[in-house]
Amino acid sequence: MTEALERLTNLVALLLETRRPLTLDEINSELAGQYPPAPETRRRAFERDKAVLRDEGIPIEQVVLSGDRAGATGYWIERERFELPDLGLTEEEKRALQVAVAAVRISAEWAGAAMQKVAAPAGDDATGHEAAGGGGPLAAALPSLDALPALFEANTSRAPAQFDYRGRRRILDPYGILSREGRWYVVGHDHEARELRTYRVDRIEGAVTVGVPGAFDVPDNFDPASAFPADAKLVGEGALVDARVWISAARAQAVTEELGEAAVVERRDDGSIVVSVPFANAWAFRSWALGLLDDAEVLAPPEVRAETAAWLAAIAGNGG
């Protein structure tokens, strides 16, 4: 598979750069050793390559030649048909388009090919690889989710979005959609809660219904990046809970560096500490505590300690 992909890439580059149509024998000579030596086997491999490229939308032209190559078929790729014309984009517009491709299309392969055609920096070579002194196109491989198109539509048209989330119907004015650590989130005004809420898109249940356009305005001071907590423990629906967690001496320094010195509410003689850990997402909090294994113990509030103990017991009972 790697050899076939390399041959296809080299074939496209060759047919793009040639100044005259090339016969199969000439192509085979230029791509030395990449096609089978036997003429009939070589012809079949070349026909398969042509079919693959044409299925991908790459226009391979062909013509019956005359002169000293009379009767042979020549092949080439018309650059004008393969490449987009200059769109007259400024550098700022190109960068904005690169960010949009990286953020929305959710495919590194597609993004790289698109930016090669539209806005790849001048330093890139014909294969899309970064050449010396040039910057490569921006691309992010993020998951494609069924709910995303409707959420983007609702956000763009300023329409409320309705969806089921954890067994409840939600009506949200989607102020912004963003990705964080490989996951998509939608942030907006929740009609029932009457406050700003953040929902993970992959946890939306079923289809998203888009309401009437123009139903809301995004507040002037809204910034999705700052509205979305960097700490997963703070991304939740409930009221903020301040837990107290004991941390062993072995992990005290690491946890202090993670949470900040202000989170330490008690230092004990044995080197252990007690930290304040605010959370709105109980699952994320429990996962964080579990990651510390025997080096952490939830002390308070009592109900959080009890819920965490029950959660751990359930995991142990299921063999997890």
CSV table of C-alpha atoms in Angstrom, one decimal:
chain,number,residue,atom,x,y,z
A,1,MET,CA,0.0,0.0,0.0
A,2,THR,CA,2.8,2.4,0.8
A,3,GLU,CA,4.5,1.7,-2.5
A,4,ALA,CA,1.2,2.2,-4.4
A,5,LEU,CA,0.6,5.5,-2.6
A,6,GLU,CA,4.1,6.7,-3.3
A,7,ARG,CA,3.8,5.8,-7.0
A,8,LEU,CA,0.5,7.6,-7.3
A,9,THR,CA,2.0,10.7,-5.7
A,10,ASN,CA,5.0,10.6,-8.0
A,11,LEU,CA,2.7,10.1,-11.0
A,12,VAL,CA,0.6,13.1,-10.2
A,13,ALA,CA,3.7,15.3,-9.7
A,14,LEU,CA,5.2,14.0,-13.0
A,15,LEU,CA,2.1,14.6,-15.1
A,16,LEU,CA,1.6,18.0,-13.6
A,17,GLU,CA,5.2,19.2,-14.4
A,18,THR,CA,5.6,17.7,-17.8
A,19,ARG,CA,5.7,20.2,-20.7
A,20,ARG,CA,4.4,17.6,-23.2
A,21,PRO,CA,2.2,14.5,-23.0
A,22,LEU,CA,4.1,11.4,-21.9
A,23,THR,CA,3.6,7.9,-23.1
A,24,LEU,CA,3.4,4.9,-20.7
A,25,ASP,CA,7.0,3.9,-21.7
A,26,GLU,CA,8.2,7.4,-20.8
A,27,ILE,CA,6.3,7.4,-17.6
A,28,ASN,CA,7.8,4.1,-16.7
A,29,SER,CA,11.3,5.4,-17.5
A,30,GLU,CA,10.8,8.5,-15.3
A,31,LEU,CA,9.4,6.5,-12.4
A,32,ALA,CA,12.1,3.9,-12.6
A,33,GLY,CA,11.3,0.7,-10.8
A,34,GLN,CA,7.9,1.8,-9.6
A,35,TYR,CA,5.9,-0.1,-12.2
A,36,PRO,CA,6.1,-3.9,-13.0
A,37,PRO,CA,8.7,-4.8,-15.6
A,38,ALA,CA,6.4,-7.0,-17.7
A,39,PRO,CA,4.6,-4.8,-20.3
A,40,GLU,CA,1.1,-6.2,-19.9
A,41,THR,CA,1.3,-6.2,-16.1
A,42,ARG,CA,2.7,-2.6,-16.2
A,43,ARG,CA,-0.3,-1.6,-18.4
A,44,ARG,CA,-2.8,-3.0,-16.0
A,45,ALA,CA,-1.2,-1.3,-13.0
A,46,PHE,CA,-1.1,2.0,-14.9
A,47,GLU,CA,-4.8,1.7,-15.8
A,48,ARG,CA,-5.7,1.0,-12.2
A,49,ASP,CA,-3.7,4.1,-11.2
A,50,LYS,CA,-5.6,6.2,-13.7
A,51,ALA,CA,-8.9,5.0,-12.4
A,52,VAL,CA,-8.0,5.7,-8.8
A,53,LEU,CA,-6.8,9.3,-9.7
A,54,ARG,CA,-9.9,10.0,-11.8
A,55,ASP,CA,-12.2,8.7,-9.0
A,56,GLU,CA,-10.5,11.3,-6.7
A,57,GLY,CA,-11.3,14.0,-9.2
A,58,ILE,CA,-7.8,14.4,-10.7
A,59,PRO,CA,-8.2,15.1,-14.4
A,60,ILE,CA,-5.8,13.0,-16.4
A,61,GLU,CA,-5.8,14.1,-20.1
A,62,GLN,CA,-4.8,11.8,-22.9
A,63,VAL,CA,-4.2,12.2,-26.7
A,64,VAL,CA,-3.1,10.1,-29.6
A,65,LEU,CA,0.3,11.3,-30.6
A,66,SER,CA,1.8,11.9,-34.0
A,67,GLY,CA,5.4,12.4,-35.3
A,68,ASP,CA,8.1,10.2,-33.9
A,69,ARG,CA,5.6,8.9,-31.3
A,70,ALA,CA,2.8,8.4,-33.8
A,71,GLY,CA,0.0,6.0,-32.6
A,72,ALA,CA,1.1,6.1,-29.0
A,73,THR,CA,-1.1,7.6,-26.3
A,74,GLY,CA,0.2,10.6,-24.3
A,75,TYR,CA,-0.9,11.5,-20.8
A,76,TRP,CA,-0.7,14.7,-18.7
A,77,ILE,CA,-2.6,16.7,-16.1
A,78,GLU,CA,-3.8,20.1,-17.1
A,79,ARG,CA,-2.7,22.4,-14.3
A,80,GLU,CA,-5.5,24.9,-14.8
A,81,ARG,CA,-8.1,22.1,-14.3
A,82,PHE,CA,-6.2,20.6,-11.3
A,83,GLU,CA,-5.6,23.8,-9.4
A,84,LEU,CA,-7.9,26.6,-8.3
A,85,PRO,CA,-7.3,30.0,-9.8
A,86,ASP,CA,-5.7,32.7,-7.7
A,87,LEU,CA,-8.6,33.9,-5.4
A,88,GLY,CA,-6.8,37.1,-4.6
A,89,LEU,CA,-6.8,36.4,-0.8
A,90,THR,CA,-4.7,38.5,1.5
A,91,GLU,CA,-2.4,36.7,3.9
A,92,GLU,CA,-4.9,37.4,6.8
A,93,GLU,CA,-7.7,35.8,4.7
A,94,LYS,CA,-5.5,32.8,3.9
A,95,ARG,CA,-4.7,32.3,7.6
A,96,ALA,CA,-8.4,32.6,8.5
A,97,LEU,CA,-9.3,30.0,5.8
A,98,GLN,CA,-6.6,27.7,7.2
A,99,VAL,CA,-8.0,28.0,10.7
A,100,ALA,CA,-11.6,27.4,9.3
A,101,VAL,CA,-10.5,24.3,7.5
A,102,ALA,CA,-8.6,22.9,10.5
A,103,ALA,CA,-11.5,23.6,12.8
A,104,VAL,CA,-14.5,22.7,10.7
A,105,ARG,CA,-13.8,20.0,8.1
A,106,ILE,CA,-12.4,17.6,10.6
A,107,SER,CA,-10.0,15.7,8.4
A,108,ALA,CA,-6.3,16.2,8.2
A,109,GLU,CA,-6.0,14.6,4.7
A,110,TRP,CA,-8.8,16.8,3.3
A,111,ALA,CA,-7.5,19.9,5.0
A,112,GLY,CA,-4.0,19.4,3.7
A,113,ALA,CA,-5.2,18.9,0.1
A,114,ALA,CA,-7.6,21.9,0.2
A,115,MET,CA,-5.0,24.2,1.7
A,116,GLN,CA,-2.4,23.0,-0.9
A,117,LYS,CA,-4.9,24.2,-3.6
A,118,VAL,CA,-6.2,27.4,-1.9
A,119,ALA,CA,-3.8,28.9,0.5
A,120,ALA,CA,-0.7,26.8,1.1
A,121,PRO,CA,2.3,29.0,1.9
A,122,ALA,CA,4.8,29.5,-0.9
A,123,GLY,CA,7.4,27.4,0.8
A,124,ASP,CA,5.4,24.2,0.4
A,125,ASP,CA,6.4,21.8,-2.4
A,126,ALA,CA,4.0,20.2,-4.9
A,127,THR,CA,3.3,17.3,-2.6
A,128,GLY,CA,2.1,19.5,0.3
A,129,HIS,CA,5.2,18.8,2.4
A,130,GLU,CA,6.9,21.7,4.1
A,131,ALA,CA,9.9,23.0,2.1
A,132,ALA,CA,12.8,24.7,3.7
A,133,GLY,CA,11.9,28.1,5.1
A,134,GLY,CA,8.1,27.6,4.6
A,135,GLY,CA,5.3,26.9,7.1
A,136,GLY,CA,3.0,24.0,6.6
A,137,PRO,CA,-0.8,24.4,6.3
A,138,LEU,CA,-2.7,24.2,9.6
A,139,ALA,CA,-4.8,21.2,10.0
A,140,ALA,CA,-6.4,19.4,13.0
A,141,ALA,CA,-7.8,15.9,12.9
A,142,LEU,CA,-10.9,16.1,15.0
A,143,PRO,CA,-13.9,13.8,15.3
A,144,SER,CA,-16.8,14.3,12.9
A,145,LEU,CA,-20.1,14.2,14.9
A,146,ASP,CA,-23.7,14.0,13.5
A,147,ALA,CA,-24.8,16.9,15.8
A,148,LEU,CA,-22.1,19.3,14.5
A,149,PRO,CA,-23.7,20.6,11.3
A,150,ALA,CA,-27.0,21.5,13.0
A,151,LEU,CA,-25.2,23.2,15.9
A,152,PHE,CA,-23.1,25.2,13.4
A,153,GLU,CA,-26.2,26.2,11.6
A,154,ALA,CA,-27.9,27.3,14.8
A,155,ASN,CA,-24.9,29.2,15.8
A,156,THR,CA,-24.5,31.0,12.4
A,157,SER,CA,-28.3,31.8,12.1
A,158,ARG,CA,-28.7,32.7,15.8
A,159,ALA,CA,-31.3,30.1,16.2
A,160,PRO,CA,-32.0,28.1,19.4
A,161,ALA,CA,-31.0,24.4,19.3
A,162,GLN,CA,-33.0,21.7,21.0
A,163,PHE,CA,-31.4,18.3,21.9
A,164,ASP,CA,-31.5,15.6,24.5
A,165,TYR,CA,-28.6,15.5,26.9
A,166,ARG,CA,-28.4,13.0,29.8
A,167,GLY,CA,-32.0,12.1,29.5
A,168,ARG,CA,-33.3,15.7,29.5
A,169,ARG,CA,-34.5,18.0,26.7
A,170,ARG,CA,-32.3,21.1,26.4
A,171,ILE,CA,-33.0,24.4,24.6
A,172,LEU,CA,-29.8,26.3,24.1
A,173,ASP,CA,-28.8,29.5,22.4
A,174,PRO,CA,-25.5,28.4,21.0
A,175,TYR,CA,-23.1,31.3,21.5
A,176,GLY,CA,-20.0,29.4,20.4
A,177,ILE,CA,-18.7,26.0,19.4
A,178,LEU,CA,-15.1,25.1,20.0
A,179,SER,CA,-12.8,22.1,20.4
A,180,ARG,CA,-10.7,21.3,23.4
A,181,GLU,CA,-8.2,18.4,23.7
A,182,GLY,CA,-9.8,16.5,20.7
A,183,ARG,CA,-13.5,17.0,21.8
A,184,TRP,CA,-16.2,19.4,20.6
A,185,TYR,CA,-18.2,21.6,23.0
A,186,VAL,CA,-21.1,23.9,22.5
A,187,VAL,CA,-21.4,26.9,24.9
A,188,GLY,CA,-24.5,29.1,25.2
A,189,HIS,CA,-27.5,30.3,27.2
A,190,ASP,CA,-29.6,27.4,28.5
A,191,HIS,CA,-33.3,28.4,28.6
A,192,GLU,CA,-34.3,26.2,31.5
A,193,ALA,CA,-31.2,27.0,33.7
A,194,ARG,CA,-31.2,30.6,32.6
A,195,GLU,CA,-27.5,30.7,32.6
A,196,LEU,CA,-24.4,29.9,30.5
A,197,ARG,CA,-23.9,26.2,30.1
A,198,THR,CA,-21.3,24.0,28.3
A,199,TYR,CA,-22.2,20.7,26.7
A,200,ARG,CA,-20.0,18.0,25.1
A,201,VAL,CA,-21.3,17.4,21.6
A,202,ASP,CA,-20.4,13.7,21.6
A,203,ARG,CA,-22.8,13.2,24.5
A,204,ILE,CA,-25.8,14.8,22.8
A,205,GLU,CA,-28.5,12.1,22.3
A,206,GLY,CA,-30.1,11.9,19.0
A,207,ALA,CA,-30.7,14.7,16.5
A,208,VAL,CA,-30.4,18.4,17.1
A,209,THR,CA,-33.4,20.5,16.1
A,210,VAL,CA,-32.7,24.1,14.9
A,211,GLY,CA,-35.3,26.7,15.7
A,212,VAL,CA,-36.3,30.1,14.2
A,213,PRO,CA,-33.3,32.1,12.9
A,214,GLY,CA,-32.5,35.5,14.6
A,215,ALA,CA,-34.0,34.5,17.9
A,216,PHE,CA,-31.0,35.7,20.0
A,217,ASP,CA,-27.9,37.8,19.9
A,218,VAL,CA,-24.5,36.8,21.2
A,219,PRO,CA,-23.4,39.2,24.0
A,220,ASP,CA,-20.8,41.6,22.9
A,221,ASN,CA,-18.4,40.5,25.7
A,222,PHE,CA,-18.8,36.8,25.0
A,223,ASP,CA,-15.6,34.9,24.3
A,224,PRO,CA,-16.0,31.1,23.9
A,225,ALA,CA,-12.4,30.4,24.8
A,226,SER,CA,-12.7,32.2,28.2
A,227,ALA,CA,-16.3,31.1,28.8
A,228,PHE,CA,-15.1,27.5,28.5
A,229,PRO,CA,-13.2,26.3,31.6
A,230,ALA,CA,-9.8,24.9,30.9
A,231,ASP,CA,-10.3,22.4,33.7
A,232,ALA,CA,-12.6,19.5,32.8
A,233,LYS,CA,-13.8,19.3,36.4
A,234,LEU,CA,-15.4,22.7,36.0
A,235,VAL,CA,-17.4,21.7,32.9
A,236,GLY,CA,-20.7,20.6,34.3
A,237,GLU,CA,-24.3,21.4,34.9
A,238,GLY,CA,-24.6,21.5,38.7
A,239,ALA,CA,-23.6,24.0,41.3
A,240,LEU,CA,-19.9,24.4,42.0
A,241,VAL,CA,-18.8,22.1,44.9
A,242,ASP,CA,-15.7,22.7,46.9
A,243,ALA,CA,-14.2,19.3,47.8
A,244,ARG,CA,-11.4,18.7,50.3
A,245,VAL,CA,-8.9,16.1,49.3
A,246,TRP,CA,-5.9,14.6,51.2
A,247,ILE,CA,-2.8,14.2,49.1
A,248,SER,CA,0.2,12.1,50.2
A,249,ALA,CA,3.6,13.5,50.6
A,250,ALA,CA,4.8,11.6,47.5
A,251,ARG,CA,2.4,13.5,45.3
A,252,ALA,CA,2.1,16.8,47.2
A,253,GLN,CA,4.4,18.8,45.1
A,254,ALA,CA,3.0,17.6,41.8
A,255,VAL,CA,-0.6,18.3,42.8
A,256,THR,CA,0.4,21.7,44.2
A,257,GLU,CA,2.0,22.6,40.8
A,258,GLU,CA,-1.2,21.3,39.1
A,259,LEU,CA,-3.8,23.2,41.2
A,260,GLY,CA,-1.7,26.1,42.4
A,261,GLU,CA,-0.4,27.1,45.8
A,262,ALA,CA,-3.7,28.8,46.6
A,263,ALA,CA,-5.5,25.4,46.5
A,264,VAL,CA,-3.5,24.1,49.5
A,265,VAL,CA,-5.6,24.6,52.7
A,266,GLU,CA,-3.5,22.5,55.1
A,267,ARG,CA,0.1,21.2,55.3
A,268,ARG,CA,0.7,18.3,57.6
A,269,ASP,CA,3.9,17.3,59.5
A,270,ASP,CA,4.4,14.2,57.4
A,271,GLY,CA,4.6,16.2,54.2
A,272,SER,CA,1.0,15.4,53.0
A,273,ILE,CA,-1.4,18.2,52.2
A,274,VAL,CA,-5.1,18.9,52.0
A,275,VAL,CA,-6.3,20.7,48.9
A,276,SER,CA,-9.4,22.5,47.8
A,277,VAL,CA,-10.8,21.1,44.6
A,278,PRO,CA,-13.8,22.9,43.1
A,279,PHE,CA,-15.8,21.0,40.6
A,280,ALA,CA,-19.1,21.1,38.7
A,281,ASN,CA,-18.5,17.8,36.9
A,282,ALA,CA,-18.6,14.9,39.5
A,283,TRP,CA,-17.4,12.3,37.0
A,284,ALA,CA,-14.4,14.4,36.0
A,285,PHE,CA,-13.6,15.0,39.7
A,286,ARG,CA,-13.8,11.3,40.6
A,287,SER,CA,-11.6,10.4,37.6
A,288,TRP,CA,-9.1,12.9,38.7
A,289,ALA,CA,-9.0,11.5,42.2
A,290,LEU,CA,-8.9,7.9,41.0
A,291,GLY,CA,-5.9,8.8,38.9
A,292,LEU,CA,-3.9,9.5,42.1
A,293,LEU,CA,-4.7,6.0,43.4
A,294,ASP,CA,-3.7,5.5,47.0
A,295,ASP,CA,-2.1,9.0,47.1
A,296,ALA,CA,-5.5,10.8,47.4
A,297,GLU,CA,-8.5,10.5,49.7
A,298,VAL,CA,-11.7,12.6,49.5
A,299,LEU,CA,-12.3,14.0,52.9
A,300,ALA,CA,-15.3,16.4,52.5
A,301,PRO,CA,-18.1,17.3,52.0
A,302,PRO,CA,-19.5,14.0,53.5
A,303,GLU,CA,-21.9,13.5,50.6
A,304,VAL,CA,-19.1,13.8,48.0
A,305,ARG,CA,-16.9,11.4,50.0
A,306,ALA,CA,-19.8,8.9,50.2
A,307,GLU,CA,-20.6,9.2,46.5
A,308,THR,CA,-17.0,8.7,45.6
A,309,ALA,CA,-16.7,5.6,47.8
A,310,ALA,CA,-19.9,4.2,46.2
A,311,TRP,CA,-18.6,4.9,42.7
A,312,LEU,CA,-15.3,3.1,43.5
A,313,ALA,CA,-17.1,0.2,45.0
A,314,ALA,CA,-19.3,-0.1,41.9
A,315,ILE,CA,-16.1,-0.1,39.7
A,316,ALA,CA,-14.6,-2.8,41.9
A,317,GLY,CA,-17.8,-4.9,41.8
A,318,ASN,CA,-17.9,-4.8,38.0
A,319,GLY,CA,-14.3,-5.9,37.8
A,320,GLY,CA,-13.3,-2.4,36.5
